[in-house]
Structures are given as structure tokens and as C-alpha cells.
Amino acid sequence: MIVAPPKRPDRSEDNILPLINIVFLLLIFFMLAGSLNTRPPFAVSPPETANARDAQPQPATLFVAADGRLAFGSESIHVDDLPDVLAQRDKTQPLQVKADTALPARELTRLLSDLRAVGVPEVRLLTVHTP
Amino acid sequence: MHIEVPARRKHAIGLTPLIDVVFILLIFFMLATSLVDWRGIGLATGSTPAKPGQTPPAVIRLAEDGGLYLNGERMRLTVLAERLRARLSSGEISAAILRPDAPVTLGPAVRTLDALAGAGVQNLSLGESAEAS
């Protein structure tokens, strides 16, 4: 009768230590390299530029969809709500606007004049860098 | 007879729950973060109408086919940028306003602004559509 030799205790914990190291490194990379942004309730694909300056997206961003819908942060708003919504923002920095590339430029200029009426002298239009 | 004495466990706390949590955190950060290289263009939200004594801005029309017009004259972007630069430095104009026609979307308008900025034109802004004014 052949008796199977007693198995060595499985030291699986030693074998997965390199894996855990890699996972920790990946975790730290994503925590440091990425930025957590607020997401608008609709899809926005921003226009592309090659010469614009660096910008750090803030949570208080005005989003404009391709059909002109607005959102501030992650909440949908209406043009009439702009004065109330923008009253709480940090006025030391220009308002960031993330508009869809398919939005008619005329809609944006109309929005800009609405913003001027609300007391926003300058906005920063966010774009994606293309080399 | 040799009896193998099981080695004492090195880890008092099991690693598996820790790994689970780290994996969940990793997946959260992978999905929630964005690695997009964001840039920003400053846009004035409007301009007060020029008073008689002030230097007026130059108005550039952007047609639907991508054509650029300065004072009704169609010109290439390099030529336009050169003229705007010369006029800005001589103080003939105070700024350059891009006025896209009604069907023009933001993509081509921003690309034109970007190209003009890359050609050294300063004080650029986006203005009311040509047909609206």
C-alpha cells in the first residue's frame, strides 16, 4: 500500500508577497498620479489644444453638454440657476468651464455673456492636450 | 522515527484580508482617477463696447468651411497671425476677437484660437457669432 507522504504546509503567503508588493506600488501610483474629479451627469468630450497652459481641474467646474445642458460639479442646473450656484464658488480663481467639442460655438458665447451678467469676468475653458 | 514539527506561523494576522482590501482600493483608484493632461484657455466673458478714444479690437470671422476672414478678406492662418501680431504690437488694435459663424462648433473654434495663440497672437477671445451681432 502506498501512503502519500504528508504534504508540507502550504506557505502560499510567502509566494504572494511579490504580488502584494506590485499591487501596493500600483495603488500608490494611481493615488498620486491620478486626480479624482467630479463627473457631470452627461458625457463631455473637451476640445483639443496644443499650446494652452497647464490647468488643474477643480471640483467647482461648469460643464456644458453638446446640446447646451449645464451642470455645476455633479449636479444638473438650468441657466436661471447660475447666479445662485455661482455665488458660493471661490472667486479668487477664474471659473473653469468644460464644454463639449460638438457644442455650437455660438451657444458658448451666449453662455459667456450670461456669465458676464452674473459677474464672472473671465473663464478658463478646459481642453485636453494633444502633442 | 522523525516527526516533522510544523513550523510556527510567521504572520499572526492573515495576509489575505489585507490583500483583498488593497485590491479593492486599487480597483477604486484605477476606475475613479483620470490621467488626462488638462489644459486651459483663458476667455474673457465679453467686452465693453469700445469708446471713441479706445483702440478697437480686431474681429476675425471663422466660416463653417474653416476659412478665416479679417475685414472681409479671406486669408491663411499664418498670414492672419502675422498681421494680428504686427497690429497688436503697433497698438492699432487692443485684442483679437474670434467670431465663429452659427454652424461652427467649439472644436474648430478652439483649434483656431489655439493655432493663433501658438503663432504668437495675444489677447485672444471668443466673441458673439457674426450673424448674431
CSV table of C-alpha atoms in Angstrom, one decimal:
chain,number,residue,atom,x,y,z
A,1,MET,CA,0.0,0.0,0.0
A,2,ILE,CA,1.4,3.3,-1.0
A,3,VAL,CA,0.8,6.0,1.5
A,4,ALA,CA,1.1,9.6,0.2
A,5,PRO,CA,3.8,11.4,2.0
A,6,PRO,CA,2.4,14.1,4.3
A,7,LYS,CA,2.1,17.4,2.5
A,8,ARG,CA,4.3,20.3,3.5
A,9,PRO,CA,2.2,23.0,5.0
A,10,ASP,CA,1.3,25.3,2.1
A,11,ARG,CA,3.3,28.6,2.5
A,12,SER,CA,1.2,30.4,0.0
A,13,GLU,CA,1.6,33.6,1.9
A,14,ASP,CA,5.3,33.7,1.0
A,15,ASN,CA,4.5,33.2,-2.6
A,16,ILE,CA,2.1,36.0,-3.0
A,17,LEU,CA,4.3,38.6,-1.2
A,18,PRO,CA,5.9,39.9,-4.6
A,19,LEU,CA,2.3,40.2,-6.0
A,20,ILE,CA,1.3,42.2,-3.0
A,21,ASN,CA,4.3,44.5,-3.5
A,22,ILE,CA,3.3,45.1,-7.1
A,23,VAL,CA,-0.3,45.8,-6.1
A,24,PHE,CA,0.8,48.3,-3.5
A,25,LEU,CA,3.0,50.0,-6.0
A,26,LEU,CA,0.2,50.2,-8.5
A,27,LEU,CA,-2.1,51.5,-5.8
A,28,ILE,CA,0.3,54.3,-4.7
A,29,PHE,CA,0.9,55.2,-8.4
A,30,PHE,CA,-2.8,55.6,-9.1
A,31,MET,CA,-3.3,57.6,-5.8
A,32,LEU,CA,-0.5,60.0,-6.7
A,33,ALA,CA,-0.6,60.3,-10.4
A,34,GLY,CA,-4.4,60.4,-10.9
A,35,SER,CA,-6.8,63.1,-9.9
A,36,LEU,CA,-10.3,62.5,-8.5
A,37,ASN,CA,-12.7,64.6,-10.5
A,38,THR,CA,-16.3,65.2,-10.2
A,39,ARG,CA,-18.3,63.7,-13.1
A,40,PRO,CA,-21.1,65.6,-14.8
A,41,PRO,CA,-24.4,63.8,-15.3
A,42,PHE,CA,-23.7,63.7,-19.1
A,43,ALA,CA,-20.8,62.9,-21.3
A,44,VAL,CA,-18.5,65.8,-22.2
A,45,SER,CA,-15.6,65.4,-24.6
A,46,PRO,CA,-13.5,68.5,-24.4
A,47,PRO,CA,-11.8,70.2,-27.3
A,48,GLU,CA,-8.1,69.6,-28.0
A,49,THR,CA,-5.3,72.1,-28.0
A,50,ALA,CA,-1.6,72.0,-28.3
A,51,ASN,CA,-0.5,75.4,-27.0
A,52,ALA,CA,-2.7,76.0,-24.0
A,53,ARG,CA,-1.3,76.3,-20.5
A,54,ASP,CA,-1.5,73.7,-17.7
A,55,ALA,CA,-4.7,73.6,-15.7
A,56,GLN,CA,-5.7,71.7,-12.6
A,57,PRO,CA,-9.3,70.8,-12.8
A,58,GLN,CA,-11.3,71.8,-9.7
A,59,PRO,CA,-14.4,70.2,-8.4
A,60,ALA,CA,-16.3,73.5,-9.0
A,61,THR,CA,-16.4,73.3,-12.7
A,62,LEU,CA,-19.2,74.3,-15.0
A,63,PHE,CA,-20.0,71.6,-17.6
A,64,VAL,CA,-21.7,72.2,-20.9
A,65,ALA,CA,-23.0,69.3,-22.9
A,66,ALA,CA,-23.1,69.2,-26.7
A,67,ASP,CA,-26.8,70.1,-26.6
A,68,GLY,CA,-26.3,73.0,-24.2
A,69,ARG,CA,-27.3,71.4,-21.0
A,70,LEU,CA,-25.5,72.7,-17.9
A,71,ALA,CA,-24.1,71.1,-14.8
A,72,PHE,CA,-22.1,72.6,-12.0
A,73,GLY,CA,-20.0,70.0,-10.2
A,74,SER,CA,-22.1,66.8,-10.5
A,75,GLU,CA,-25.5,68.5,-10.4
A,76,SER,CA,-27.6,69.4,-13.4
A,77,ILE,CA,-28.6,73.1,-13.4
A,78,HIS,CA,-30.5,75.5,-15.5
A,79,VAL,CA,-29.2,78.8,-16.9
A,80,ASP,CA,-31.6,80.6,-14.5
A,81,ASP,CA,-29.8,78.9,-11.5
A,82,LEU,CA,-26.4,80.3,-12.5
A,83,PRO,CA,-26.5,83.3,-10.1
A,84,ASP,CA,-27.4,81.1,-7.1
A,85,VAL,CA,-24.9,78.4,-7.9
A,86,LEU,CA,-22.0,80.7,-8.7
A,87,ALA,CA,-22.5,82.7,-5.6
A,88,GLN,CA,-20.8,80.0,-3.5
A,89,ARG,CA,-17.8,79.5,-5.7
A,90,ASP,CA,-14.2,80.6,-4.9
A,91,LYS,CA,-14.0,84.0,-6.5
A,92,THR,CA,-10.2,84.2,-6.4
A,93,GLN,CA,-9.8,81.9,-9.3
A,94,PRO,CA,-11.4,82.1,-12.8
A,95,LEU,CA,-14.4,79.8,-13.2
A,96,GLN,CA,-13.5,76.6,-15.0
A,97,VAL,CA,-15.7,75.6,-17.9
A,98,LYS,CA,-15.6,72.2,-19.5
A,99,ALA,CA,-17.6,72.3,-22.7
A,100,ASP,CA,-18.2,69.6,-25.3
A,101,THR,CA,-16.3,69.8,-28.6
A,102,ALA,CA,-19.6,69.4,-30.5
A,103,LEU,CA,-21.3,72.4,-28.8
A,104,PRO,CA,-22.1,75.2,-31.3
A,105,ALA,CA,-19.6,78.0,-30.5
A,106,ARG,CA,-22.5,80.4,-30.5
A,107,GLU,CA,-24.0,78.6,-27.5
A,108,LEU,CA,-20.8,79.1,-25.6
A,109,THR,CA,-20.6,82.8,-26.4
A,110,ARG,CA,-24.2,83.1,-25.3
A,111,LEU,CA,-23.3,81.4,-22.1
A,112,LEU,CA,-20.3,83.6,-21.7
A,113,SER,CA,-22.4,86.7,-21.9
A,114,ASP,CA,-24.8,85.1,-19.3
A,115,LEU,CA,-21.8,84.6,-17.1
A,116,ARG,CA,-20.7,88.2,-17.5
A,117,ALA,CA,-24.2,89.3,-16.4
A,118,VAL,CA,-23.7,87.2,-13.3
A,119,GLY,CA,-20.4,88.9,-12.6
A,120,VAL,CA,-17.8,86.4,-13.9
A,121,PRO,CA,-15.2,88.4,-15.8
A,122,GLU,CA,-13.1,85.5,-17.1
A,123,VAL,CA,-13.5,81.8,-17.5
A,124,ARG,CA,-10.9,79.1,-18.1
A,125,LEU,CA,-12.0,76.7,-20.9
A,126,LEU,CA,-10.6,73.3,-20.1
A,127,THR,CA,-9.1,71.4,-23.0
A,128,VAL,CA,-7.1,68.2,-23.5
A,129,HIS,CA,-3.5,68.4,-24.5
A,130,THR,CA,-2.5,66.8,-27.8
A,131,PRO,CA,1.1,66.9,-28.8
B,1,MET,CA,11.1,8.0,13.8
B,2,HIS,CA,11.4,11.5,12.6
B,3,ILE,CA,8.3,13.6,13.2
B,4,GLU,CA,8.2,16.9,11.3
B,5,VAL,CA,7.2,19.6,13.7
B,6,PRO,CA,5.1,22.1,11.8
B,7,ALA,CA,6.8,25.5,11.8
B,8,ARG,CA,5.2,28.2,13.8
B,9,ARG,CA,3.2,30.6,11.6
B,10,LYS,CA,5.2,33.7,10.9
B,11,HIS,CA,2.2,36.0,10.5
B,12,ALA,CA,-0.1,36.5,13.4
B,13,ILE,CA,-2.7,38.1,11.2
B,14,GLY,CA,-3.6,36.5,7.9
B,15,LEU,CA,-2.5,38.5,4.8
B,16,THR,CA,-5.5,37.5,2.7
B,17,PRO,CA,-8.0,40.1,4.1
B,18,LEU,CA,-5.3,42.8,3.7
B,19,ILE,CA,-4.7,41.9,0.1
B,20,ASP,CA,-8.5,41.9,-0.5
B,21,VAL,CA,-8.7,45.4,0.8
B,22,VAL,CA,-5.7,46.6,-1.1
B,23,PHE,CA,-7.1,45.1,-4.3
B,24,ILE,CA,-10.4,46.9,-3.8
B,25,LEU,CA,-8.6,50.2,-3.2
B,26,LEU,CA,-6.5,49.6,-6.3
B,27,ILE,CA,-9.6,49.0,-8.4
B,28,PHE,CA,-11.3,52.0,-7.0
B,29,PHE,CA,-8.4,54.3,-7.8
B,30,MET,CA,-8.0,52.8,-11.2
B,31,LEU,CA,-11.6,53.5,-12.1
B,32,ALA,CA,-12.1,56.8,-10.3
B,33,THR,CA,-9.0,58.7,-11.3
B,34,SER,CA,-8.3,60.2,-14.6
B,35,LEU,CA,-4.8,60.6,-16.0
B,36,VAL,CA,-5.9,63.2,-18.6
B,37,ASP,CA,-3.5,66.1,-19.3
B,38,TRP,CA,-5.8,69.1,-18.8
B,39,ARG,CA,-5.1,72.5,-20.3
B,40,GLY,CA,-6.9,75.7,-20.0
B,41,ILE,CA,-7.5,78.7,-22.2
B,42,GLY,CA,-8.5,81.9,-20.6
B,43,LEU,CA,-11.5,83.5,-22.2
B,44,ALA,CA,-12.9,86.9,-21.3
B,45,THR,CA,-16.7,86.6,-20.9
B,46,GLY,CA,-17.3,89.7,-23.0
B,47,SER,CA,-16.0,93.2,-23.7
B,48,THR,CA,-17.5,96.5,-23.1
B,49,PRO,CA,-18.2,98.4,-26.3
B,50,ALA,CA,-15.2,100.4,-27.4
B,51,LYS,CA,-15.4,104.1,-26.5
B,52,PRO,CA,-14.3,106.6,-29.2
B,53,GLY,CA,-10.9,107.1,-27.7
B,54,GLN,CA,-10.1,103.5,-27.1
B,55,THR,CA,-8.3,101.2,-29.5
B,56,PRO,CA,-10.8,98.8,-31.0
B,57,PRO,CA,-10.3,95.0,-31.1
B,58,ALA,CA,-9.8,93.2,-34.4
B,59,VAL,CA,-12.7,90.9,-35.3
B,60,ILE,CA,-11.9,87.7,-37.1
B,61,ARG,CA,-14.7,85.7,-38.7
B,62,LEU,CA,-14.4,81.9,-38.8
B,63,ALA,CA,-16.6,80.4,-41.5
B,64,GLU,CA,-18.1,77.0,-41.5
B,65,ASP,CA,-15.5,75.7,-44.0
B,66,GLY,CA,-12.7,76.8,-41.7
B,67,GLY,CA,-11.9,80.0,-43.7
B,68,LEU,CA,-10.6,83.0,-41.7
B,69,TYR,CA,-11.7,86.5,-42.6
B,70,LEU,CA,-10.2,89.7,-41.4
B,71,ASN,CA,-12.2,92.8,-42.6
B,72,GLY,CA,-13.9,90.6,-45.2
B,73,GLU,CA,-10.7,89.4,-46.6
B,74,ARG,CA,-10.1,85.6,-46.5
B,75,MET,CA,-6.6,84.7,-45.5
B,76,ARG,CA,-4.4,81.8,-44.3
B,77,LEU,CA,-3.8,81.4,-40.7
B,78,THR,CA,-0.1,82.2,-40.8
B,79,VAL,CA,-0.8,85.4,-42.7
B,80,LEU,CA,-3.6,86.3,-40.3
B,81,ALA,CA,-1.4,85.7,-37.3
B,82,GLU,CA,1.4,87.8,-38.7
B,83,ARG,CA,-0.9,90.7,-39.4
B,84,LEU,CA,-2.6,90.5,-35.9
B,85,ARG,CA,0.8,90.4,-34.2
B,86,ALA,CA,2.0,93.4,-36.2
B,87,ARG,CA,-1.1,95.4,-35.4
B,88,LEU,CA,-1.1,94.4,-31.7
B,89,SER,CA,2.5,95.5,-31.3
B,90,SER,CA,1.9,98.8,-33.1
B,91,GLY,CA,-1.1,99.4,-30.8
B,92,GLU,CA,-3.5,99.6,-33.7
B,93,ILE,CA,-5.8,97.0,-32.1
B,94,SER,CA,-6.2,96.1,-28.5
B,95,ALA,CA,-7.2,92.5,-28.8
B,96,ALA,CA,-8.4,89.9,-31.3
B,97,ILE,CA,-11.9,88.5,-31.1
B,98,LEU,CA,-12.8,85.3,-33.0
B,99,ARG,CA,-16.4,85.3,-34.2
B,100,PRO,CA,-17.4,81.9,-35.4
B,101,ASP,CA,-20.4,81.6,-37.8
B,102,ALA,CA,-23.5,80.0,-36.4
B,103,PRO,CA,-22.9,76.4,-37.5
B,104,VAL,CA,-19.3,76.3,-36.3
B,105,THR,CA,-18.8,74.0,-33.3
B,106,LEU,CA,-16.5,74.5,-30.4
B,107,GLY,CA,-13.9,72.1,-31.7
B,108,PRO,CA,-12.8,74.1,-34.8
B,109,ALA,CA,-13.2,77.4,-32.9
B,110,VAL,CA,-10.9,76.3,-30.1
B,111,ARG,CA,-8.4,74.8,-32.6
B,112,THR,CA,-8.2,78.2,-34.4
B,113,LEU,CA,-7.8,80.0,-31.1
B,114,ASP,CA,-5.1,77.6,-30.2
B,115,ALA,CA,-3.3,77.9,-33.6
B,116,LEU,CA,-3.4,81.7,-33.3
B,117,ALA,CA,-2.0,81.6,-29.8
B,118,GLY,CA,0.7,79.2,-31.0
B,119,ALA,CA,1.6,81.7,-33.7
B,120,GLY,CA,2.2,84.3,-31.0
B,121,VAL,CA,-1.1,86.3,-31.1
B,122,GLN,CA,-2.0,87.5,-27.6
B,123,ASN,CA,-5.2,88.9,-26.2
B,124,LEU,CA,-7.4,86.4,-28.0
B,125,SER,CA,-11.0,85.9,-27.1
B,126,LEU,CA,-14.1,84.3,-28.4
B,127,GLY,CA,-16.9,86.6,-29.4
B,128,GLU,CA,-20.5,86.6,-30.3
B,129,SER,CA,-21.4,84.9,-33.6
B,130,ALA,CA,-21.2,87.0,-36.7
B,131,GLU,CA,-24.9,86.7,-37.5
B,132,ALA,CA,-26.0,87.4,-34.0
B,133,SER,CA,-24.4,90.8,-34.0
